[in-house]
């Protein structure tokens, strides 16, 4: 499972996530958005850009709750941006809240940042580095490794404060405890997985996840007493979550020799990285952070009760209360193997299409010449050619072009409306005509320009429109005779609620009805003729029967007489009277 996922059922093809993704790590396949893990830099921008809320983040919350339920010791490393995430009267209230949730100990991640700051200062003076790029932000680290791999040579080869602190906590509490990081960053989830083989940080949740957990447990953090953090002391490194805070934590005012650049916000980061090696800048020390304004505005701090500038003030207030410029952080013993890390060039290898292949893809979506390339960004890409390249690389689909699909849809719908044999009339909510197609003109003998914006009664006094006028029923279908035109029509009328308008479709069945009437008359005449033939046949049969009866009787009489005559002659012969 990826850290960030999109819910297929909710994706509505708005491409807002593609548009917001600074590295175009979101792939559209079968009209659904999905994260391409090897391209993703974990910035989390897409999470809050989706209007359908069609995304999910891999959460360790249930796992942490199970550890606590099972009685395991779970230690928290909490990011120094926590004052910007919660409504705290006293900063120690966050410690009390976490204790009530069942955590064994709560420590500040800034202790790990104290170690990393010492190393950043060392690299400030390294002569073999033309540029020194800080590596506390995992998102920027992924960005450089994947999209600016030629700059990996300038990255300070040390772990993030989270990892450094995790190793401090392992040494302090032993290997059997579970270590959980809580902070404002989504990319820390990625980083936790990358260090899974070392089991430095066992789980990670964002401030937003902690907000929801506290709500579920009905813990009102602003009403809790204050409790002190653990034993590991930290000082200047609490500046880390603010833009420019790494420099404040790592360097002194008297540090000279390099140009110090403080860059925050992904667009600014990309702009700098794109020309860093072109010779315009030399001998720099670059504090670089993906989030605009620093970690306090991370994507895992979305539910903060404070606005951007108030968050900054809350962190500054906390620092002012706790910082002691004369003291150095203590209990920060570490070994080189605990803090050094090798960054690797991991370039995104994607085959590029030829100019002919780009042109072919553009033609398939109706872009035959330069003027057709609107570069509107509706698909999520800045230019039509960028989108065509994404199509070639399997990251986008051809028909993500909204102007093309709209044009195609309008052309198709207009073609159907203009060429259908059925009369189509569309009315607005005032029952005025707003569409009157050519078939309607032909059927009702009105021209479009004559009836547009006129009441329907101008064309027909009674119709199915009257049946649905009160939206009950929403659809009507029936047969109607229109005496004004001597027409019989089948009418289908429906109310379209979303647009608050009425659609009427009228099919002329006058000829069919006329043919049916003629056929009915033919049937009636045929039946009448058949009845006459039957009646005549009956009469003939009766007459024949009568004649047959008379002739039969006469024949019987004649034969009877003939029989008697013959029988009488035979008697005379046998009696001898004839001799």
Coordinates of C-alpha atoms in Angstrom, one line a residue:
X1 CA 0.0 0.0 0.0
X2 CA 1.2 3.5 -0.8
X3 CA 1.3 6.2 1.9
X4 CA -1.2 8.3 -0.1
X5 CA -4.0 6.6 -1.9
X6 CA -7.1 7.8 -3.9
X7 CA -10.5 6.3 -3.5
X8 CA -11.6 5.1 -6.9
X9 CA -15.3 5.5 -6.3
X10 CA -15.0 9.1 -5.4
X11 CA -12.7 10.3 -8.2
X12 CA -14.6 12.7 -10.5
X13 CA -12.0 13.4 -13.1
X14 CA -11.5 17.1 -12.2
X15 CA -7.7 16.7 -12.4
X16 CA -7.2 19.1 -9.5
X17 CA -4.8 16.7 -7.9
X18 CA -2.7 16.5 -11.1
X19 CA -2.8 20.3 -11.4
X20 CA -1.6 20.7 -7.8
X21 CA 1.1 18.0 -7.8
X22 CA 4.4 19.9 -8.3
X23 CA 6.2 16.9 -9.8
X24 CA 3.2 15.3 -11.7
X25 CA 3.4 12.0 -9.7
X26 CA -0.3 11.4 -10.2
X27 CA -1.3 9.0 -12.9
X28 CA -4.8 9.0 -14.5
X29 CA -5.8 5.5 -15.6
X30 CA -9.3 4.4 -16.6
X31 CA -10.5 7.8 -15.4
X32 CA -9.1 7.3 -11.9
X33 CA -6.3 9.0 -10.1
X34 CA -3.5 7.0 -8.5
X35 CA -0.1 7.9 -7.0
X36 CA 3.0 6.6 -8.7
X37 CA 5.2 5.8 -5.7
X38 CA 8.6 6.1 -7.4
X39 CA 7.7 9.7 -8.6
X40 CA 6.1 10.9 -5.4
X41 CA 8.0 13.2 -3.1
X42 CA 5.5 13.0 -0.2
X43 CA 4.6 16.7 -0.1
X44 CA 0.9 16.0 0.6
X45 CA -0.3 18.9 -1.5
X46 CA -2.8 16.6 -3.3
X47 CA -4.5 15.6 -0.1
X48 CA -6.1 19.0 0.5
X49 CA -6.6 19.8 -3.2
X50 CA -9.1 17.0 -3.8
X51 CA -12.7 18.5 -3.8
X52 CA -14.2 15.0 -3.5
X53 CA -12.1 14.0 -0.4
X54 CA -11.1 11.0 -2.5
X55 CA -7.9 10.2 -0.7
X56 CA -6.6 8.3 2.3
X57 CA -3.3 8.3 4.2
X58 CA -1.7 5.2 5.6
X59 CA -2.2 5.6 9.4
X60 CA -0.3 3.9 12.2
X61 CA -2.8 5.1 14.8
X62 CA -4.5 1.7 15.4
X63 CA -1.1 0.0 15.7
X64 CA 0.0 2.6 18.3
X65 CA -3.3 2.1 20.2
X66 CA -2.8 -1.6 20.2
X67 CA 0.7 -1.2 21.7
X68 CA -0.6 0.9 24.5
X69 CA -3.5 -1.4 25.1
X70 CA -1.0 -4.4 25.3
X71 CA 0.9 -2.5 28.0
X72 CA 4.0 -1.8 25.9
X73 CA 6.1 1.3 26.7
X74 CA 5.6 3.8 23.9
X75 CA 7.8 6.9 23.8
X76 CA 6.9 10.0 21.8
X77 CA 9.2 12.3 19.8
X78 CA 7.1 15.4 19.2
X79 CA 8.1 18.0 16.6
X80 CA 8.9 21.5 17.8
X81 CA 6.0 22.9 15.7
X82 CA 3.4 21.5 18.2
X83 CA 2.5 25.0 19.7
X84 CA 1.3 25.9 16.2
X85 CA -1.0 22.8 16.1
X86 CA -3.0 23.0 19.3
X87 CA -4.8 25.6 21.5
X88 CA -2.4 25.5 24.4
X89 CA -2.4 27.9 27.4
X90 CA 0.8 26.3 28.5
X91 CA 3.0 24.1 26.3
X92 CA 3.2 21.4 28.8
X93 CA -0.5 20.6 28.3
X94 CA 0.4 18.6 25.2
X95 CA 2.6 16.4 27.5
X96 CA -0.4 15.8 29.9
X97 CA -2.7 15.0 27.0
X98 CA -0.2 12.4 25.6
X99 CA 0.2 10.9 29.0
X100 CA -3.6 10.5 29.3
X101 CA -3.6 8.7 26.0
X102 CA -1.2 6.2 27.5
X103 CA 2.3 7.2 26.3
X104 CA 5.2 6.3 28.6
X105 CA 7.4 9.3 27.9
X106 CA 7.3 12.5 25.7
X107 CA 10.4 14.1 24.4
X108 CA 11.1 17.0 22.0
X109 CA 12.4 16.1 18.5
X110 CA 14.4 19.4 18.7
X111 CA 16.9 17.4 20.8
X112 CA 17.8 15.5 17.6
X113 CA 17.9 18.8 15.7
X114 CA 20.5 20.1 18.1
X115 CA 22.8 17.3 16.8
X116 CA 22.1 18.0 13.2
X117 CA 22.7 21.7 13.7
X118 CA 26.2 21.0 14.8
X119 CA 26.9 19.0 11.7
X120 CA 25.3 21.7 9.4
X121 CA 27.7 24.2 10.9
X122 CA 30.6 21.8 10.2
X123 CA 29.7 21.6 6.6
X124 CA 29.3 25.3 6.4
X125 CA 33.1 25.4 6.5
X126 CA 33.8 22.5 4.2
X127 CA 36.0 23.7 1.3
X128 CA 35.1 20.7 -0.9
X129 CA 31.4 21.8 -1.1
X130 CA 30.6 24.6 -3.5
X131 CA 27.0 24.6 -2.2
X132 CA 25.8 23.1 1.1
X133 CA 22.1 22.0 1.0
X134 CA 20.4 21.1 4.3
X135 CA 18.7 17.8 4.4
X136 CA 16.1 18.0 7.3
X137 CA 13.2 18.0 4.9
X138 CA 12.5 14.6 3.5
X139 CA 10.3 16.0 0.7
X140 CA 13.2 18.2 -0.6
X141 CA 15.5 15.2 -0.3
X142 CA 13.2 13.1 -2.5
X143 CA 12.8 16.0 -4.9
X144 CA 16.6 16.4 -5.4
X145 CA 17.3 12.6 -5.6
X146 CA 14.6 12.1 -8.2
X147 CA 14.3 15.3 -10.2
X148 CA 17.7 17.1 -9.6
X149 CA 20.0 14.1 -9.1
X150 CA 23.0 16.1 -10.3
X151 CA 22.7 18.2 -7.1
X152 CA 22.9 15.2 -4.7
X153 CA 26.6 16.0 -4.3
X154 CA 25.7 19.2 -2.4
X155 CA 23.3 17.5 0.1
X156 CA 24.7 17.3 3.7
X157 CA 24.9 13.6 4.2
X158 CA 23.2 13.4 7.6
X159 CA 19.8 12.1 8.8
X160 CA 16.9 14.2 9.7
X161 CA 16.3 15.5 13.3
X162 CA 13.5 12.8 13.6
X163 CA 15.9 10.0 12.9
X164 CA 18.7 11.5 15.1
X165 CA 16.3 11.8 18.0
X166 CA 14.9 8.3 17.5
X167 CA 18.4 7.0 18.0
X168 CA 18.9 9.1 21.0
X169 CA 15.7 7.7 22.5
X170 CA 16.8 4.1 21.7
X171 CA 20.0 4.7 23.7
X172 CA 18.0 6.4 26.5
X173 CA 15.1 4.0 26.9
X174 CA 16.5 0.8 25.4
X175 CA 15.6 -1.3 22.3
X176 CA 12.4 -2.7 23.8
X177 CA 10.4 0.5 23.8
X178 CA 8.3 1.7 20.8
X179 CA 9.2 5.1 19.5
X180 CA 6.5 7.2 17.8
X181 CA 7.0 10.5 16.0
X182 CA 4.2 13.1 16.0
X183 CA 4.5 16.0 13.7
X184 CA 3.0 18.1 10.9
X185 CA 4.7 16.3 8.0
X186 CA 3.3 13.6 5.6
X187 CA 6.7 12.8 4.1
X188 CA 7.9 11.6 7.6
X189 CA 5.7 8.6 7.0
X190 CA 7.8 7.9 3.9
X191 CA 11.0 8.5 5.8
X192 CA 9.9 6.1 8.6
X193 CA 9.4 3.3 6.0
X194 CA 12.8 4.0 4.5
X195 CA 14.5 3.5 7.9
X196 CA 12.3 0.5 8.7
X197 CA 15.3 -1.9 8.5
X198 CA 17.0 0.0 11.3
X199 CA 13.8 0.2 13.4
X200 CA 14.5 3.8 14.4
X201 CA 11.0 5.2 14.4
X202 CA 8.4 2.5 14.9
X203 CA 5.3 4.5 13.9
X204 CA 4.3 8.0 13.0
X205 CA 1.1 10.1 13.2
X206 CA 0.4 13.6 12.2
X207 CA -0.9 16.4 14.4
X208 CA -4.2 16.0 12.5
X209 CA -4.4 12.3 13.5
X210 CA -3.6 13.3 17.1
X211 CA -6.5 15.9 17.0
X212 CA -8.9 13.1 16.0
X213 CA -7.6 10.7 18.6
X214 CA -8.0 13.3 21.4
X215 CA -11.6 14.0 20.2
X216 CA -12.4 10.3 20.3
X217 CA -11.1 10.1 23.9
X218 CA -13.0 13.3 24.8
X219 CA -9.7 14.9 26.0
X220 CA -10.0 18.7 26.0
X221 CA -6.4 19.7 25.8
X222 CA -6.8 23.4 26.8
X223 CA -8.3 22.4 30.2
X224 CA -5.4 20.1 31.2
X225 CA -2.7 20.9 33.7
X226 CA 0.9 21.4 32.4
X227 CA 3.5 18.7 32.6
X228 CA 7.2 19.0 31.8
X229 CA 8.9 17.2 29.0
X230 CA 11.4 14.5 29.5
X231 CA 15.1 14.6 30.4
X232 CA 16.7 15.3 27.0
X233 CA 17.5 19.0 26.9
X234 CA 17.2 21.1 23.8
X235 CA 17.7 24.8 23.2
X236 CA 18.2 26.7 19.9
X237 CA 16.9 23.9 17.7
X238 CA 13.3 24.7 18.5
X239 CA 13.6 27.3 15.7
X240 CA 13.6 24.5 13.1
X241 CA 9.9 24.5 12.2
X242 CA 10.0 28.2 11.1
X243 CA 11.3 29.4 7.8
X244 CA 14.9 30.4 8.4
X245 CA 14.9 28.5 11.7
X246 CA 17.6 26.0 10.7
X247 CA 20.1 28.9 10.1
X248 CA 19.1 30.4 13.5
X249 CA 19.7 27.0 15.1
X250 CA 23.0 26.1 13.3
X251 CA 24.9 29.3 12.6
X252 CA 26.1 32.3 14.5
X253 CA 26.1 35.8 13.4
X254 CA 29.8 35.8 13.1
X255 CA 29.9 32.8 10.7
X256 CA 31.2 34.3 7.5
X257 CA 32.4 32.9 4.2
X258 CA 29.2 31.7 2.5
X259 CA 26.1 33.2 1.2
X260 CA 23.2 32.0 3.3
X261 CA 20.0 31.3 1.4
X262 CA 16.7 30.5 3.1
X263 CA 14.2 28.9 0.7
X264 CA 10.7 27.6 1.6
X265 CA 7.8 26.6 -0.6
X266 CA 8.1 23.9 -3.3
X267 CA 7.9 26.3 -6.2
X268 CA 10.7 28.4 -4.8
X269 CA 12.7 25.3 -4.1
X270 CA 12.3 24.1 -7.7
X271 CA 13.2 27.5 -9.1
X272 CA 16.4 27.6 -7.1
X273 CA 17.4 24.0 -7.8
X274 CA 16.8 24.5 -11.5
X275 CA 19.6 27.0 -11.9
X276 CA 21.8 26.3 -8.9
X277 CA 24.5 24.7 -11.0
X278 CA 24.6 27.2 -13.8
X279 CA 27.3 29.4 -12.3
X280 CA 25.1 32.2 -11.2
X281 CA 25.5 31.3 -7.5
X282 CA 28.7 30.2 -5.8
X283 CA 29.7 29.2 -2.3
X284 CA 26.2 29.0 -0.7
X285 CA 24.7 27.5 2.4
X286 CA 21.1 26.7 1.6
X287 CA 18.3 26.1 4.2
X288 CA 15.6 24.5 2.1
X289 CA 12.1 23.5 3.2
X290 CA 9.2 22.2 1.0
X291 CA 6.4 23.9 3.0
X292 CA 5.7 27.6 2.6
X293 CA 6.6 29.3 5.9
X294 CA 8.3 26.2 7.2
X295 CA 7.1 23.0 9.0
X296 CA 4.3 24.8 10.9
X297 CA 2.3 24.8 7.6
X298 CA 2.9 21.1 6.9
X299 CA 0.1 19.0 5.3
X300 CA -0.4 17.1 8.6
X301 CA -1.3 20.3 10.5
X302 CA -4.4 21.1 8.5
X303 CA -6.7 21.1 11.6
X304 CA -4.7 23.6 13.5
X305 CA -7.0 26.2 15.2
X306 CA -4.6 28.9 14.1
X307 CA -3.9 30.7 10.8
X308 CA -0.5 30.8 9.2
X309 CA 0.8 33.9 10.9
X310 CA -0.6 33.1 14.3
X311 CA 1.1 29.6 14.1
X312 CA 4.4 31.4 13.7
X313 CA 3.8 33.6 16.6
X314 CA 2.9 30.6 18.8
X315 CA 6.1 28.9 18.1
X316 CA 8.1 32.1 18.7
X317 CA 6.4 32.6 22.0
X318 CA 7.4 29.1 23.1
X319 CA 11.0 29.6 22.0
X320 CA 11.2 33.0 23.8
X321 CA 10.0 31.3 27.0
X322 CA 12.5 28.4 26.8
X323 CA 15.6 29.5 25.0
X324 CA 18.8 30.3 26.8
X325 CA 21.5 31.6 24.4
X326 CA 24.2 31.0 26.9
X327 CA 23.5 27.3 27.3
X328 CA 24.3 24.5 25.0
X329 CA 22.1 21.4 24.6
X330 CA 23.2 18.5 26.7
X331 CA 22.7 14.7 26.8
X332 CA 23.4 14.7 23.1
X333 CA 26.1 12.0 22.8
X334 CA 26.1 10.4 19.4
X335 CA 28.3 8.3 17.1
X336 CA 28.9 9.0 13.4
X337 CA 27.0 5.9 12.4
X338 CA 23.9 7.3 14.1
X339 CA 23.7 10.5 12.1
X340 CA 25.4 10.1 8.7
X341 CA 23.5 9.0 5.7
X342 CA 24.3 8.6 2.0
X343 CA 21.9 10.2 -0.5
X344 CA 21.7 8.5 -3.9
X345 CA 20.8 9.7 -7.3
X346 CA 17.5 8.2 -8.2
X347 CA 16.5 9.9 -11.5
X348 CA 13.1 9.4 -13.0
X349 CA 13.8 7.6 -16.2
X350 CA 11.0 8.2 -18.7
X351 CA 11.2 7.7 -22.4
X352 CA 10.5 11.0 -24.3
X353 CA 8.4 11.0 -27.5
X354 CA 9.6 12.4 -30.7
X355 CA 8.1 15.7 -32.1
X356 CA 6.2 13.6 -34.6
X357 CA 4.7 11.4 -31.8
X358 CA 3.7 14.5 -29.9
X359 CA 2.1 15.9 -33.0
X360 CA 0.2 12.7 -33.5
X361 CA -1.2 12.6 -30.0
X362 CA -2.2 16.3 -30.3
X363 CA -4.1 15.6 -33.5
X364 CA -6.1 12.8 -31.9
X365 CA -7.6 15.4 -29.6
X366 CA -8.3 18.0 -32.2
X367 CA -5.2 20.1 -32.0
X368 CA -4.0 20.2 -35.6
X369 CA -2.2 23.6 -35.4
X370 CA -0.5 25.7 -32.8
X371 CA -3.6 27.9 -32.4
X372 CA -5.5 24.8 -31.2
X373 CA -3.2 24.4 -28.2
X374 CA -5.0 26.5 -25.6
X375 CA -2.6 25.5 -22.8
X376 CA -5.5 26.1 -20.3
X377 CA -4.2 23.7 -17.7
X378 CA -7.6 22.1 -17.3
X379 CA -6.0 18.6 -17.6
X380 CA -3.6 19.4 -14.8
X381 CA -0.6 20.0 -17.1
X382 CA 0.7 23.5 -17.9
X383 CA 0.7 23.0 -21.7
X384 CA -0.9 20.8 -24.2
X385 CA 2.5 19.4 -25.2
X386 CA 3.3 18.5 -21.6
X387 CA 0.0 16.6 -21.5
X388 CA 0.9 14.9 -24.8
X389 CA 4.2 13.8 -23.3
X390 CA 2.4 12.5 -20.2
X391 CA 0.0 10.5 -22.5
X392 CA 3.0 9.0 -24.3
X393 CA 4.6 8.0 -20.9
X394 CA 1.3 6.4 -19.6
X395 CA 0.7 9.1 -17.0
X396 CA -2.4 10.6 -18.6
X397 CA -5.2 9.7 -21.0
X398 CA -5.8 11.3 -24.3
X399 CA -9.2 12.6 -23.6
X400 CA -8.4 14.5 -20.4
X401 CA -8.6 17.6 -22.5
X402 CA -11.6 19.5 -21.2
X403 CA -12.0 22.0 -24.1
X404 CA -11.8 19.2 -26.6
X405 CA -14.3 17.0 -24.7
X406 CA -16.6 20.0 -24.3
X407 CA -16.4 20.9 -27.9
X408 CA -16.9 17.3 -28.9
X409 CA -19.9 17.0 -26.5
X410 CA -21.5 20.2 -27.7
X411 CA -20.9 19.3 -31.4
X412 CA -22.5 15.9 -30.8
X413 CA -25.4 17.2 -28.9
X414 CA -26.0 20.0 -31.3
X415 CA -25.8 17.6 -34.2
X416 CA -28.4 15.4 -32.6
X417 CA -30.7 18.3 -31.7
X418 CA -30.4 19.8 -35.2
X419 CA -30.9 16.6 -37.1
X420 CA -33.4 14.6 -35.1
X421 CA -36.8 14.2 -36.8
X422 CA -38.5 14.9 -33.5
X423 CA -39.4 18.5 -32.6
X424 CA -37.6 19.6 -29.5
X425 CA -38.7 22.6 -27.4
X426 CA -36.9 23.7 -24.3
X427 CA -38.5 26.2 -21.8
X428 CA -36.9 28.2 -19.0
X429 CA -38.5 28.4 -15.5
X430 CA -40.8 31.1 -16.8
X431 CA -42.1 28.9 -19.5
X432 CA -40.4 30.9 -22.2
X433 CA -38.9 29.1 -25.2
X434 CA -35.1 28.9 -25.1
X435 CA -34.6 26.1 -27.7
X436 CA -36.6 25.5 -30.8
X437 CA -34.9 23.0 -33.2
X438 CA -35.4 22.8 -37.0
X439 CA -37.9 19.9 -36.7
X440 CA -40.0 22.1 -34.4
X441 CA -39.9 24.9 -37.0
X442 CA -41.1 22.5 -39.7
X443 CA -43.8 20.9 -37.6
X444 CA -45.3 24.0 -36.1
X445 CA -44.6 26.4 -38.9
X446 CA -42.7 28.9 -36.7
X447 CA -39.2 30.1 -37.2
X448 CA -36.7 29.9 -34.4
X449 CA -36.2 33.7 -34.2
X450 CA -39.9 34.3 -34.0
X451 CA -40.5 32.2 -30.9
X452 CA -37.3 32.4 -28.8
X453 CA -37.9 34.1 -25.4
X454 CA -41.6 34.0 -26.1
X455 CA -44.2 32.0 -23.9
X456 CA -45.0 28.5 -25.1
X457 CA -48.6 29.5 -25.5
X458 CA -47.6 31.3 -28.6
X459 CA -46.9 27.9 -30.2
X460 CA -49.5 25.7 -28.5
X461 CA -52.2 26.5 -25.9
X462 CA -52.3 23.1 -24.3
X463 CA -49.5 20.6 -24.1
X464 CA -47.6 18.3 -21.8
X465 CA -45.8 21.3 -20.4
X466 CA -48.9 22.2 -18.5
X467 CA -49.0 18.7 -17.0
X468 CA -45.6 19.1 -15.4
X469 CA -45.9 22.8 -14.6
X470 CA -46.1 22.2 -10.9
X471 CA -43.3 19.5 -11.1
X472 CA -45.8 16.7 -10.4
X473 CA -45.3 14.5 -12.2
X474 CA -41.7 15.4 -13.2
X475 CA -42.3 13.6 -16.6
X476 CA -45.3 13.3 -18.8
X477 CA -45.9 11.1 -21.8
X478 CA -49.1 11.0 -23.9
X479 CA -50.8 11.4 -27.2
X480 CA -52.4 14.8 -28.1
X481 CA -54.4 16.3 -30.9
X482 CA -53.4 19.9 -31.8
X483 CA -56.3 21.4 -33.6
X484 CA -54.4 24.6 -34.5
X485 CA -52.1 22.5 -36.7
X486 CA -54.4 19.5 -37.3
X487 CA -51.7 17.3 -35.9
X488 CA -51.6 14.3 -33.7
X489 CA -48.4 14.1 -31.7
X490 CA -46.8 11.9 -29.0
X491 CA -45.3 14.3 -26.5
X492 CA -42.7 13.6 -23.8
X493 CA -42.2 16.4 -21.4
X494 CA -39.9 16.4 -18.4
X495 CA -38.7 18.9 -15.8
X496 CA -35.0 19.1 -15.4
X497 CA -34.5 20.1 -11.7
X498 CA -30.7 20.9 -11.8
X499 CA -31.2 23.5 -14.6
X500 CA -34.7 24.5 -13.6
X501 CA -36.0 24.0 -17.2
X502 CA -38.5 22.0 -19.2
X503 CA -37.7 19.7 -22.1
X504 CA -40.4 18.7 -24.6
X505 CA -40.0 16.1 -27.4
X506 CA -42.8 15.9 -29.9
X507 CA -43.2 13.1 -32.5
X508 CA -45.6 13.7 -35.4
X509 CA -47.9 10.7 -35.7
X510 CA -50.6 12.4 -37.8
X511 CA -49.9 10.3 -40.9
X512 CA -49.8 7.1 -38.9
X513 CA -53.1 8.0 -37.3
X514 CA -54.6 8.8 -40.7
X515 CA -53.3 5.5 -42.0
X516 CA -54.7 3.8 -39.0
X517 CA -58.1 5.4 -39.6
X518 CA -58.2 4.3 -43.2
X519 CA -57.1 0.8 -42.2
X520 CA -59.9 0.7 -39.6
X521 CA -62.4 1.8 -42.2
X522 CA -61.1 -0.9 -44.6
X523 CA -61.4 -3.4 -41.8
X524 CA -65.0 -2.3 -41.1
X525 CA -66.0 -2.5 -44.8
X526 CA -64.3 -5.8 -45.2
X527 CA -66.2 -7.2 -42.2
X528 CA -69.5 -5.8 -43.5
X529 CA -68.9 -7.4 -47.0
X530 CA -68.0 -10.7 -45.3
X531 CA -71.2 -10.6 -43.3
X532 CA -73.3 -9.9 -46.4
X533 CA -71.7 -12.9 -48.2
X534 CA -72.3 -15.1 -45.2
X535 CA -75.9 -13.9 -45.0
X536 CA -76.4 -14.6 -48.7
X537 CA -74.9 -18.0 -48.5
X538 CA -77.3 -18.8 -45.7
X539 CA -80.2 -17.8 -47.8
X540 CA -79.0 -19.8 -50.8
X541 CA -78.4 -22.8 -48.5
X542 CA -81.9 -22.4 -47.1
X543 CA -83.5 -22.2 -50.6
X544 CA -81.5 -25.2 -51.9
X545 CA -82.5 -27.1 -48.8
X546 CA -86.2 -26.2 -49.4
X547 CA -86.0 -27.3 -53.1
X548 CA -84.2 -30.5 -52.1
X549 CA -87.0 -31.2 -49.6
X550 CA -89.7 -30.8 -52.2
X551 CA -88.0 -32.9 -54.9
X552 CA -87.2 -35.6 -52.4
X553 CA -90.8 -35.9 -51.4
X554 CA -92.0 -36.1 -55.0
X555 CA -89.4 -38.7 -55.8
X556 CA -90.5 -40.8 -52.9
X557 CA -94.1 -40.7 -54.0
X558 CA -93.2 -41.6 -57.6
X559 CA -91.0 -44.5 -56.5
X560 CA -93.6 -45.8 -54.1
X561 CA -96.2 -45.9 -56.9
X562 CA -93.7 -47.5 -59.2
X563 CA -93.0 -50.1 -56.6
X564 CA -96.6 -50.9 -56.1
X565 CA -97.1 -51.2 -59.8
X566 CA -94.2 -53.6 -60.3
X567 CA -95.3 -55.7 -57.3
X568 CA -98.9 -55.9 -58.7
X569 CA -97.7 -57.2 -62.1
X570 CA -95.6 -59.9 -60.6
X571 CA -98.6 -61.3 -58.7
X572 CA -100.6 -61.7 -61.8
X573 CA -97.9 -63.6 -63.6
X574 CA -97.5 -66.1 -60.8
X575 CA -101.3 -66.6 -60.4
X576 CA -101.7 -67.7 -64.0
X577 CA -104.1 -65.1 -64.9
X578 CA -102.1 -64.2 -67.9
X579 CA -102.5 -67.6 -69.6

